[in-house]
Each structure stands twice: as C-alpha cells, then as structure tokens.
Tab-separated table of C-alpha atoms in Angstrom:
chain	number	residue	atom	x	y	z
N	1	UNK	CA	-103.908	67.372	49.826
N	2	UNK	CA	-105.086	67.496	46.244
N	3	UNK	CA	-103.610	70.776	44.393
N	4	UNK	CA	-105.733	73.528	44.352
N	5	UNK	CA	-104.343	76.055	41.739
N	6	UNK	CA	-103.396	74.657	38.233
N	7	UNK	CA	-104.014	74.316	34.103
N	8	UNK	CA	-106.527	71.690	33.238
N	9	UNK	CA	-107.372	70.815	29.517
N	10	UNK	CA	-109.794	68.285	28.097
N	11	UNK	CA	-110.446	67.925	23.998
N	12	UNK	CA	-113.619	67.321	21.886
N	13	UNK	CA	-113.947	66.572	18.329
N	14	UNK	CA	-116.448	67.130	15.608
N	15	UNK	CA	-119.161	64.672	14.173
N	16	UNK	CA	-117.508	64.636	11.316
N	17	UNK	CA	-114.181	63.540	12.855
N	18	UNK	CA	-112.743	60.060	11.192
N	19	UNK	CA	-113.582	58.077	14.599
N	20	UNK	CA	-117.041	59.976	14.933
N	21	UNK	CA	-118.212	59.396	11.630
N	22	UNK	CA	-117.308	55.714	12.506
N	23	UNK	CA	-119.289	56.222	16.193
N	24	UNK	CA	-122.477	57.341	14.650
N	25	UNK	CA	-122.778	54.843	11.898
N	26	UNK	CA	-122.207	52.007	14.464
N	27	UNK	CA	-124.782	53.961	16.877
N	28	UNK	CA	-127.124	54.153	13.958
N	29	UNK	CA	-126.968	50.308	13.563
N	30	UNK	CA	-127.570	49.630	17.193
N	31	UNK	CA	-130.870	52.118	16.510
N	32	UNK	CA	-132.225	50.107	13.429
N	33	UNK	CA	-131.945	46.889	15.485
N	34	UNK	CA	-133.729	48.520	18.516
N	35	UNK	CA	-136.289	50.392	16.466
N	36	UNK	CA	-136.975	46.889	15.376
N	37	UNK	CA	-136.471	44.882	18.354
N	38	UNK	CA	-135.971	46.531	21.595
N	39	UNK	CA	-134.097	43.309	22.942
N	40	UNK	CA	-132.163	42.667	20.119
N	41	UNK	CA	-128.531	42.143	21.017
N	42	UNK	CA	-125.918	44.423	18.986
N	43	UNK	CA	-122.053	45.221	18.736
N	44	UNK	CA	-121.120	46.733	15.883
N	45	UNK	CA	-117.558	47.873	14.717
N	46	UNK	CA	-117.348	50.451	11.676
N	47	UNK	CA	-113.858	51.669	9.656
N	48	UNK	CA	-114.004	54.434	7.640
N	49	UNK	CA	-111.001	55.507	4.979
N	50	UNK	CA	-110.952	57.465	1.791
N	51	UNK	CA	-114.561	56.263	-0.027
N	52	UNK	CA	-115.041	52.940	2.049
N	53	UNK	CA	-116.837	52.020	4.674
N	54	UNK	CA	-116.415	48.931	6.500
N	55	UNK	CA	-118.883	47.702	9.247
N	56	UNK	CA	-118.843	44.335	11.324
N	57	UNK	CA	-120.097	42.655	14.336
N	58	UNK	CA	-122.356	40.367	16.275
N	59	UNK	CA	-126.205	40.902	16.141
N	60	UNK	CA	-128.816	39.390	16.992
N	61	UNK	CA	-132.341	40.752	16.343
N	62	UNK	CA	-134.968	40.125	13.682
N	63	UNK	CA	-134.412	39.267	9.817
N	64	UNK	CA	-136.011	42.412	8.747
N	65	UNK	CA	-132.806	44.653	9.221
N	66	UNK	CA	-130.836	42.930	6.500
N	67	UNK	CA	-127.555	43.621	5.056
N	68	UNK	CA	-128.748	45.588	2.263
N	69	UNK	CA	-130.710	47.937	4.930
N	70	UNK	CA	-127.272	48.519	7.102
N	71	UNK	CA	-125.392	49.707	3.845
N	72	UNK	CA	-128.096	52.265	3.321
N	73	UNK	CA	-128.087	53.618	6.942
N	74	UNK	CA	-124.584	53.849	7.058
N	75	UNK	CA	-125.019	55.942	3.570
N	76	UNK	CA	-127.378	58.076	5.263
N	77	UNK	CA	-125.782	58.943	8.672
N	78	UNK	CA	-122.537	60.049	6.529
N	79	UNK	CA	-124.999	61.894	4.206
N	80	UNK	CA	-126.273	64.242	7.468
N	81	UNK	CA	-123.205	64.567	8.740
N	82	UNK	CA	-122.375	66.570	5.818
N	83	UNK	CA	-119.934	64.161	3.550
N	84	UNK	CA	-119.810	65.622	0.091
N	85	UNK	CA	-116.667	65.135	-0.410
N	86	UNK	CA	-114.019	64.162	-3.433
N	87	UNK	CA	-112.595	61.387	-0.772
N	88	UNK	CA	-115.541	60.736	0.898
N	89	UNK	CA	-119.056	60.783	-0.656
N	90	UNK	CA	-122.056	59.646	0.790
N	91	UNK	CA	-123.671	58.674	-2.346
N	92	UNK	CA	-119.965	56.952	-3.774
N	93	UNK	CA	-118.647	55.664	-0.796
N	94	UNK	CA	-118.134	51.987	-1.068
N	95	UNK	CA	-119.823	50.265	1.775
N	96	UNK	CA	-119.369	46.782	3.276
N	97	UNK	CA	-121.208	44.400	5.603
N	98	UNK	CA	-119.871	41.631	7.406
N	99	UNK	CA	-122.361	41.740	10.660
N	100	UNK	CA	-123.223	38.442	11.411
N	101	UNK	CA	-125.279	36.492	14.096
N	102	UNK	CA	-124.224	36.590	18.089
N	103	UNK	CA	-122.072	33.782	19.340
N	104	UNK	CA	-124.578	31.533	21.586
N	105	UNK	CA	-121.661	31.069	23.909
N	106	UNK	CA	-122.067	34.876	24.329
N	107	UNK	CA	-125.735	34.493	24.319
N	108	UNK	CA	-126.086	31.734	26.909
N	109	UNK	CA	-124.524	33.484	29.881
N	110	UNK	CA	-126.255	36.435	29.373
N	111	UNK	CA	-129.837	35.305	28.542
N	112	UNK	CA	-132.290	35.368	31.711
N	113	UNK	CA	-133.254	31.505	32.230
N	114	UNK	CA	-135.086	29.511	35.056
N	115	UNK	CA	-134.104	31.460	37.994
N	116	UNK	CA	-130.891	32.935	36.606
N	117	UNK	CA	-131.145	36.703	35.920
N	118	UNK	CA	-129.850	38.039	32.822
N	119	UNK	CA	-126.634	38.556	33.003
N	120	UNK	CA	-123.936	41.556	32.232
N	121	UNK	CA	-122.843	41.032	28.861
N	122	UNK	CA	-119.094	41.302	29.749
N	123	UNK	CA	-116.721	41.908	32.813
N	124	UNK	CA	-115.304	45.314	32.970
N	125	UNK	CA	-115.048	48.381	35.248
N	126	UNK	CA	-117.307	51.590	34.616
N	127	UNK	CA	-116.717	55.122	36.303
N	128	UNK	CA	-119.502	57.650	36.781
N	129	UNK	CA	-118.762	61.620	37.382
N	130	UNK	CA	-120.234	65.087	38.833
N	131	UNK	CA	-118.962	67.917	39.896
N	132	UNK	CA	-120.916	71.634	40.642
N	133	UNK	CA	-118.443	73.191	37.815
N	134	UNK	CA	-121.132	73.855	35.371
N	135	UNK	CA	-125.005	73.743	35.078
N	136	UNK	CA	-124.864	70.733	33.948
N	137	UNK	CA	-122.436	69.063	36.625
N	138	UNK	CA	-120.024	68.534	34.011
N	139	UNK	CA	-116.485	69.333	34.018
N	140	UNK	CA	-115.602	72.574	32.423
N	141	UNK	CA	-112.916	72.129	30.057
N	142	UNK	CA	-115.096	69.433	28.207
N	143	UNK	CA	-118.172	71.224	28.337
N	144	UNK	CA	-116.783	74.245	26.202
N	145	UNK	CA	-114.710	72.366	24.519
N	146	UNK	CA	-117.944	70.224	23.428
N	147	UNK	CA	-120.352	73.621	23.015
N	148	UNK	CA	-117.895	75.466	20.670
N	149	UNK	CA	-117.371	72.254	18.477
N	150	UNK	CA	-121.693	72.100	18.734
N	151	UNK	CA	-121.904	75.615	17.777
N	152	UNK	CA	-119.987	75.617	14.571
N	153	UNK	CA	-121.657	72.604	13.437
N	154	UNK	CA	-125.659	73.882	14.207
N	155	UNK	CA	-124.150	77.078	11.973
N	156	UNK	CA	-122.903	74.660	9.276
N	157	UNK	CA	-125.622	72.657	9.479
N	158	UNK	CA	-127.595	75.427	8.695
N	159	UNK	CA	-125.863	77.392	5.779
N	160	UNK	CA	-124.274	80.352	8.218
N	161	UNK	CA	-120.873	78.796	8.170
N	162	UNK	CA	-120.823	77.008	4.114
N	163	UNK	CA	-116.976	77.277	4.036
N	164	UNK	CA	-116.788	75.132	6.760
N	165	UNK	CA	-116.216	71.352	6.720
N	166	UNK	CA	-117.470	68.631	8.995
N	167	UNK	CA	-114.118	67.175	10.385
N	168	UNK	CA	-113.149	69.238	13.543
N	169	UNK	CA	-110.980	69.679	17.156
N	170	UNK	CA	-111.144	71.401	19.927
N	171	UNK	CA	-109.194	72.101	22.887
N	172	UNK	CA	-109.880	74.212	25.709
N	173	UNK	CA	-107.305	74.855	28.623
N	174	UNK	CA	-108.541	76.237	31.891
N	175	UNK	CA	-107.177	77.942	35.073
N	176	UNK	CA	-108.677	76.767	38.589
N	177	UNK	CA	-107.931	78.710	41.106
N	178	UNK	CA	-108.802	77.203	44.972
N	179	UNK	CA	-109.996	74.191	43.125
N	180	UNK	CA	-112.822	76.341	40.391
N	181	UNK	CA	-112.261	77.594	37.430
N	182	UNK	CA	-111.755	81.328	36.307
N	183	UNK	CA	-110.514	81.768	32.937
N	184	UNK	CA	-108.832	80.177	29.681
N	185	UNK	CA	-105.292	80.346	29.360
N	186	UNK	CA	-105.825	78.503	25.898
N	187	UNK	CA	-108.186	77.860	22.992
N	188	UNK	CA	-107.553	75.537	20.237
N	189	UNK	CA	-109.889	74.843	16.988
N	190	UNK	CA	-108.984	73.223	14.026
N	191	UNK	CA	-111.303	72.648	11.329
N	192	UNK	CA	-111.857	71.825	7.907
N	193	UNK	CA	-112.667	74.513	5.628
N	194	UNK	CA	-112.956	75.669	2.112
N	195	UNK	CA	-109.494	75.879	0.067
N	196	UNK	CA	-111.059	79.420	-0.929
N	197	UNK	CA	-110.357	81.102	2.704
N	198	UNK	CA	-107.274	81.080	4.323
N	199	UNK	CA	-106.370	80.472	7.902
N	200	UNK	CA	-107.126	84.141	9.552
N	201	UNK	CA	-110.701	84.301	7.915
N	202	UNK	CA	-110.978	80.587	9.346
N	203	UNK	CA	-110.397	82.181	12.195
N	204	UNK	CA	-112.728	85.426	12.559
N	205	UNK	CA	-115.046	82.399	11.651
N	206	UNK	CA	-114.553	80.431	14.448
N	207	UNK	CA	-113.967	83.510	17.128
N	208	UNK	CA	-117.597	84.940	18.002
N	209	UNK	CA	-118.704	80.605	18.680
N	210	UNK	CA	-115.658	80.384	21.044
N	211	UNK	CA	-116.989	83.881	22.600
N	212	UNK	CA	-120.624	82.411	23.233
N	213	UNK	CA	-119.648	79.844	24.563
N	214	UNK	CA	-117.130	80.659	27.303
N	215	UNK	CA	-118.205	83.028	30.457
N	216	UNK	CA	-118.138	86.740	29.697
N	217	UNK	CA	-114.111	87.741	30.586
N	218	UNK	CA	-112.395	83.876	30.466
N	219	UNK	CA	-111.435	84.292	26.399
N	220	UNK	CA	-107.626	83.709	26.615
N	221	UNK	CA	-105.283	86.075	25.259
N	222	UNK	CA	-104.852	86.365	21.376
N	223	UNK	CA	-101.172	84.867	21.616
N	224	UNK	CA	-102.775	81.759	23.066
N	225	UNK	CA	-105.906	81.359	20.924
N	226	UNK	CA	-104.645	78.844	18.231
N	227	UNK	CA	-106.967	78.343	14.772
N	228	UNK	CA	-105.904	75.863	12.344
N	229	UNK	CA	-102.303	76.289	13.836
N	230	UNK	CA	-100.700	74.025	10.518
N	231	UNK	CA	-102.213	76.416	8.821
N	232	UNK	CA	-104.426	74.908	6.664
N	233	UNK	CA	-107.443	71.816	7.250
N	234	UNK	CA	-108.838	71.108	3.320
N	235	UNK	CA	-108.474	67.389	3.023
N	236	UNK	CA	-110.275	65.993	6.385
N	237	UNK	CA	-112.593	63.502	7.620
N	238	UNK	CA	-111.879	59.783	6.774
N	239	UNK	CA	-109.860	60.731	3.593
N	240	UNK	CA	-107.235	62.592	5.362
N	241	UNK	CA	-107.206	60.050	8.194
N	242	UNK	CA	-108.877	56.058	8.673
N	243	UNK	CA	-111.365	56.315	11.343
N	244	UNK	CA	-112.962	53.495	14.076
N	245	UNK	CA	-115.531	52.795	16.171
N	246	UNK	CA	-114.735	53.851	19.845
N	247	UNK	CA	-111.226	55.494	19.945
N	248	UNK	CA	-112.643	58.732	21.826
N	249	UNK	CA	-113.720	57.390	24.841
N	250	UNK	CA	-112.289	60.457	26.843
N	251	UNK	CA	-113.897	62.630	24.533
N	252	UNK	CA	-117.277	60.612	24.934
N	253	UNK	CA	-116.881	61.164	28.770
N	254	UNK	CA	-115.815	63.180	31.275
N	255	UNK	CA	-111.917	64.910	29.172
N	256	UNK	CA	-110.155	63.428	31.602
N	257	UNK	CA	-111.001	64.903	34.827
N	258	UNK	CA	-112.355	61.652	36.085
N	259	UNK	CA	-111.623	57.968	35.904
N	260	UNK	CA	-112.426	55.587	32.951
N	261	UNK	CA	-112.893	51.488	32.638
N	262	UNK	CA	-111.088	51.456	29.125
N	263	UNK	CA	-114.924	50.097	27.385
N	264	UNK	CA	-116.166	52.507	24.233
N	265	UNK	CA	-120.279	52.992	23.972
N	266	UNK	CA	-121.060	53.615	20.441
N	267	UNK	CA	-122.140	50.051	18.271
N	268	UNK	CA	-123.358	48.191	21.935
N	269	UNK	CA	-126.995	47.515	22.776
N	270	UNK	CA	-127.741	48.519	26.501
N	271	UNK	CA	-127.245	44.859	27.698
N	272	UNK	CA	-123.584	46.405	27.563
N	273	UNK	CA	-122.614	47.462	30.621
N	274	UNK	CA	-119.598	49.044	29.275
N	275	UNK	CA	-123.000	51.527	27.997
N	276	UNK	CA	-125.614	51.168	30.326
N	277	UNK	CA	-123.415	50.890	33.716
N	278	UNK	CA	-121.345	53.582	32.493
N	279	UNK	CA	-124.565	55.805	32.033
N	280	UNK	CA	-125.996	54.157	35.405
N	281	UNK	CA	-122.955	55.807	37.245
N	282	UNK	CA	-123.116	58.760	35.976
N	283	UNK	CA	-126.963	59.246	36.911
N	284	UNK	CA	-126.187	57.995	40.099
N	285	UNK	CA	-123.281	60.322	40.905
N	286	UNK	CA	-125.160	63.630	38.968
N	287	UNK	CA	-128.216	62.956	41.386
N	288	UNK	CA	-126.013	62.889	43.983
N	289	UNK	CA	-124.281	66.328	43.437
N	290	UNK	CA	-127.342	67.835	42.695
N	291	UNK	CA	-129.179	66.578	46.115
N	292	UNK	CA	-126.330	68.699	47.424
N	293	UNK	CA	-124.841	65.854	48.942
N	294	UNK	CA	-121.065	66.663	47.227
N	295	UNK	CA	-119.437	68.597	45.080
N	296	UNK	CA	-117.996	65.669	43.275
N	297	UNK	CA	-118.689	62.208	42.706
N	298	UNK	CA	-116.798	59.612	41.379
N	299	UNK	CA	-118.951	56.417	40.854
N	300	UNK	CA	-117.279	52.563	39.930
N	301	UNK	CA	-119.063	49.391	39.416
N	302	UNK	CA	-117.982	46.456	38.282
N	303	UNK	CA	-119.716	43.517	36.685
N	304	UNK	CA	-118.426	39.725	35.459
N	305	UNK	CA	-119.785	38.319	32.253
N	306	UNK	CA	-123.023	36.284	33.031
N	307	UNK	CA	-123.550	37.721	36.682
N	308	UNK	CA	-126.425	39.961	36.920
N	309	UNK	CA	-125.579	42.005	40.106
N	310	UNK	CA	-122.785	44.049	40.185
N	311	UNK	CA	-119.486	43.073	41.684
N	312	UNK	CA	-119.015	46.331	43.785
N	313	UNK	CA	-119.918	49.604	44.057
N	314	UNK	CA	-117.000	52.253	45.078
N	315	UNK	CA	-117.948	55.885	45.839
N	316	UNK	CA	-115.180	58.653	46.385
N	317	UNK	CA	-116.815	62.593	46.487
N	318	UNK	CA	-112.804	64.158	46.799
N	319	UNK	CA	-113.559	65.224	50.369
N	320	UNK	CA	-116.812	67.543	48.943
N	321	UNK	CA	-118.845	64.629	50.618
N	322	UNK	CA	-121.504	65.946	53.596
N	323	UNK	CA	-122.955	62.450	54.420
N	324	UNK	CA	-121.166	58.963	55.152
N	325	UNK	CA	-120.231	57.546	51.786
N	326	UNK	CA	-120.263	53.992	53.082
N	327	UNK	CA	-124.275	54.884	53.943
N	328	UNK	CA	-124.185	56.424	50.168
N	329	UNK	CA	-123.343	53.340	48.785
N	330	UNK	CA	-126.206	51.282	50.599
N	331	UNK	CA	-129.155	54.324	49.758
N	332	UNK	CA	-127.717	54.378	45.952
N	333	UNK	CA	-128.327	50.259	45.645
N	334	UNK	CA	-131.668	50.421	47.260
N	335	UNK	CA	-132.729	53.678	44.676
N	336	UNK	CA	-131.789	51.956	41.856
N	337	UNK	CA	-131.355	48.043	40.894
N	338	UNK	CA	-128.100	47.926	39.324
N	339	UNK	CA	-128.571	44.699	37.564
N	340	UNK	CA	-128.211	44.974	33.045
N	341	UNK	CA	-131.671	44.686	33.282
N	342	UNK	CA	-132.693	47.180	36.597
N	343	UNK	CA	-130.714	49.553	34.457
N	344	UNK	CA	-132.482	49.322	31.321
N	345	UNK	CA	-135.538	49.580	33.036
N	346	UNK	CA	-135.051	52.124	35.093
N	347	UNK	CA	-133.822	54.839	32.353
N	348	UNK	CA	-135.430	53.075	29.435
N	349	UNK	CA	-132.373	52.164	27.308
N	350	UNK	CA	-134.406	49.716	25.227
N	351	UNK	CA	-135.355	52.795	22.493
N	352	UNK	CA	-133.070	53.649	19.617
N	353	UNK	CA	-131.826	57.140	21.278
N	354	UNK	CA	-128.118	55.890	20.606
N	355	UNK	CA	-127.232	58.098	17.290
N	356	UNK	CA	-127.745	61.101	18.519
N	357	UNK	CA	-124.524	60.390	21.571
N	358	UNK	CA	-122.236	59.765	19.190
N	359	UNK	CA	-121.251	63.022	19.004
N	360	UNK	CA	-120.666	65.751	21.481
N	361	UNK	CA	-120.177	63.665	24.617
N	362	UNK	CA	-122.765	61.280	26.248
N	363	UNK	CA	-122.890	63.017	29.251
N	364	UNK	CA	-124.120	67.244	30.486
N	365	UNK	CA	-126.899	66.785	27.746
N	366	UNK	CA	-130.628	67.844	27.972
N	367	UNK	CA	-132.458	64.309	28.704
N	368	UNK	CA	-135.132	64.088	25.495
N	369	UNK	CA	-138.882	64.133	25.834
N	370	UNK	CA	-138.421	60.141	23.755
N	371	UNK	CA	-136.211	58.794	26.595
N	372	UNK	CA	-132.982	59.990	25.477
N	373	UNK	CA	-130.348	61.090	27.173
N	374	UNK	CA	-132.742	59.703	29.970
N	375	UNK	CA	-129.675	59.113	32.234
N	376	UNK	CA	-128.816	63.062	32.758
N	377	UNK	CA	-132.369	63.084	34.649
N	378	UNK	CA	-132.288	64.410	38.272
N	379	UNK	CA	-135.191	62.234	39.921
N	380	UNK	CA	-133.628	60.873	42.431
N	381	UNK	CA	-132.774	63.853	44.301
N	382	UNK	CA	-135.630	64.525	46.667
N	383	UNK	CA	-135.619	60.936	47.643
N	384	UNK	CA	-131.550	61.051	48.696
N	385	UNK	CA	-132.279	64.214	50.694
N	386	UNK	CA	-134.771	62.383	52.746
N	387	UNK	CA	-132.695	59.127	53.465
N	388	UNK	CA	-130.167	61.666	54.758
C-alpha cells in the first residue's frame, strides 16, 4: 500500500527567474508566429546572461515576423517582466537572432498529405494529472507554492511591493495525513530585493502573501519559515545566473507529485505534442476527477514522430478509481480525438495564448474568455457521467 502519512514539497519560481525570463521570451516568439499564422510551425530556444540575450530555432511561418521584429519582442517581454537592471536592461540588453527556417525532413513527416494525417511532431511520452486536493484539482504543494510567488509579483507589478525584484523561489512543504493535506511544516521564499532593506524587512514583506495564500491555521512555525535564508538576494535574474528555455519542467507541471515525459513546453507550436498532448492529458484526467469518477488521475500517451494517432493511452487513478479504467480508456478516446491535430482542434491551441504559461505553472489556471488556458475546461464531465 502507498504511504499514507508523510512531508511532501514541490517548488515554483518567479517570472523573473533566469530560466523564466528565457520561457516567456521563447513563448512570446511562438505567439508572434501564431498571431501571424495560426499553422506556422515554431521551436524556439532562448539564453539569457548578464545584458545578452540569445534566441534560436526552427520556424516556419510567414516573412512578416522578421528578425528585426523577434529582437524587439524579446526586448519587450523582459521590459514587463520588470528588468531594469545594471546587469540586465531591457532597453541595453544585447539581443541576438539566429532562428532560421524548419528542416523539411522535419516538415515532411509531419505535414498532412494525400491520405496521411498530420503527424506528431516528435516521439515522446506525456503524463497528465488530477487529484481533489485543491479547487483546482491541482496538487497542493505547487499550488501555494505557485499563488505566493503570483502574489508578490501582482503587488510588484503594481507599486505595493517597489523594493522588490523580479527574480524569485518558492518552496512549500506539506504534511498529509491519511493521504490529504493539513498543514505546512515549511515555507521557503527567496527573492530579490532592494540593497536598501535587509533580510527581516524582506521578510515582514513577504509574510502577509504567504498568509493569503495558505488555509487559515497551516502557516508553519516561525523556526521553519525561511526568507532569503543566505541572507541577502540583490544581484538576481540572468546577471546573477545564465538562464534557458525549458529547465523547469517540474515547476511548469504538476512539483513532482506526478509523472513527467522529460519534453519542456515553452518555444513549441501546438503541433508539439510534448505541448499539446501534455495539455490533452491533463484535460482528460481533470475532467475525469471532476465527473467524480477518481480522486486521482494519472494520464500517459505516447506518440512517434510522423504518426498521427497516439501509440497508447495508460490510465492509473491510485486506487481512487469508481469505474473500470480499461472502459476509461475506451470513453476518453471516443470524447476526444487524440491525434496533433484532434487536439488542436478540440481546445483551440492554434491562438497565441502561449506567453502568458510561461510563468506560474501551465496547469490549475482559470481557462481565458480568448481560448487560453482552454485545456483546464471541465466540459467533458456530464458526458463521462452518462457513459458510466
């Protein structure tokens, strides 16, 4: 039997960590080539170190978004994030392009032709999660650890928290008890400030967010509530640390509490299905939880490079399931077409929505009236409760 009583801790970091600054520009290219084309094709890598930025990749999409046009959204997403910085400037950062056009060995065995479908865009496995812990099915420990990371940046964002700086951590330890959770046993934050406060103001700072944010009586003790433990978090961001594209992928999921395929999602169009299969499972496994069918889901497809329909489809609900999983498995496939394409269609991944993911995990978000976030939807509920 799985153990029942135990410490669980997942981690989030900030938008303007190193590695998220570097997920949101790539996201932001993937958006200008969608906004443009919705079928263009996109992976796009981005490094970020003190003043430079670095972005490359295969596109392919219309001659409109040029070179010149990349360097400037790049400039702006660092610019909103909140980069004002000695070591890393917006408006001086050196920026460079070396995006170039898609292989057409890529191209041809994904491309729809004759009576071949289009296929996936690579092999690769891709795990979907649920689980009743929170509102939003999410796991706990990265659902807090996300909101109090969210908080502090929506205050610094809008002038309640100016001594703050964008780069940030969190790190939020839970105790289940009989398999839920009932309180913190630890809370870390660390992030950048102002060289004008010191680490216990950084602190009363960062307090009242962690406070909202957990349930009323789970705050861990003060001995075990760490802020800025080195002490002190000036130099941050890309100068005190290189960033790249796709290096939280934990963070961008589920912390930990459920499996992964190893693929990132920020720079990749949604003929990816290390993106669009990912956030296929996921849907899939949410609607399932919240049809009351389980308390947890754990969804895996798999996909080869050219082959539209996926390889397999694995289901495991932890013993929480009340229906046949095998059976699960058939009524999922026939809800949903789980082909690149049935994907896109089905949650409209065509749209640039993909910026706005980058930070603050992809998944236990509020799906957007413009299609994003369009895979957190719970539609298919009342139709699973009636094939079961």
């Amino acid at each position: 039997m799985a153990k029942r009583d135990f410490v669980f801790t997942s981690e989030s970091v900030a938008e303007g960590h190193p590695d998220k600054v570097c997920d949101r520009i790539s996201d932001s290219v993937v958006d200008a080539f969608l906004a443009a084309d919705p079928y263009a094709r996109v992976a796009c890598e981005t490094l970020a170190t003190t003043n430079r930025v670095v972005l490359a990749g295969e596109v392919r999409g219309p001659k409109s978004v040029t070179g010149e046009h990349l360097v400037e959204i790049a400039r702006n997403a660092i610019r909103e994030i909140g980069y004002e910085q000695e070591g890393f400037h917006w408006k001086h950062a050196a920026i460079d392009c070396y995006i170039h056009e898609q292989s057409p060995d890529i191209a041809q065995g994904v491309d729809a032709a004759g009576n071949k479908d289009e296929g996936a865009g690579d092999q690769g496995i891709m795990f979907g999660y649920a689980c009743t812990e929170t509102p939003e099915l999410m796991p706990a420990p990265i659902q807090y650890a996300h909101a109090i990371l969210r908080s502090l940046a929506e205050a610094r964002h809008a002038g309640k928290a100016p001594l703050l700086g964008p780069d940030a951590k969190s790190q939020v330890s839970l105790r289940y008890v009989d398999g839920k959770p009932v309180c913190a046993t630890s809370i870390v934050v660390s992030t950048q400030h102002s060289e004008k406060i010191d680490q216990d103001e950084v602190r009363e700072i960062v307090r009242p967010h962690v406070l909202k944010v957990l349930p009323e009586g789970w705050m861990c003790d003060e001995a075990h509530f760490y802020v800025n433990p080195t002490g002190r978090f000036v130099v941050g961001g890309p100068d005190g640390d290189a960033g790249l594209t796709g290096r939280k992928i934990i963070v961008d999921t589920y912390g930990g509490a459920a499996p992964h395929g190893g693929g990132a999602f920020s720079g990749k169009d949604p003929t990816k299905v290390d993106r669009s299969a990912a956030y296929a499972a996921r849907y899939l496994a949410k609607n399932v939880v919240a049809a009351g069918l389980a308390e947890k889901c754990t969804i895996q497809l798999s996909y080869a490079i050219g082959v539209s329909r996926p390889l397999s489809v694995y289901i495991d609900t932890a013993g929480t399931g009340k229906v046949d999983e095998e059976k699960l498995s058939r009524v999922l496939q026939e809800l949903m077409d789980l082909s690149p394409r049935g994907i896109r269609t089905h949650l409209g991944l065509n749209k640039p929505i993909y910026a706005r993911t980058s930070a603050y995990g992809h998944f236990g978000r509020e799906p957007d009236k413009d299609g994003g976030f369009s895979w957190e939807r719970t539609d298919l509920v009342e139709e699973l409760k009636r094939a079961f």
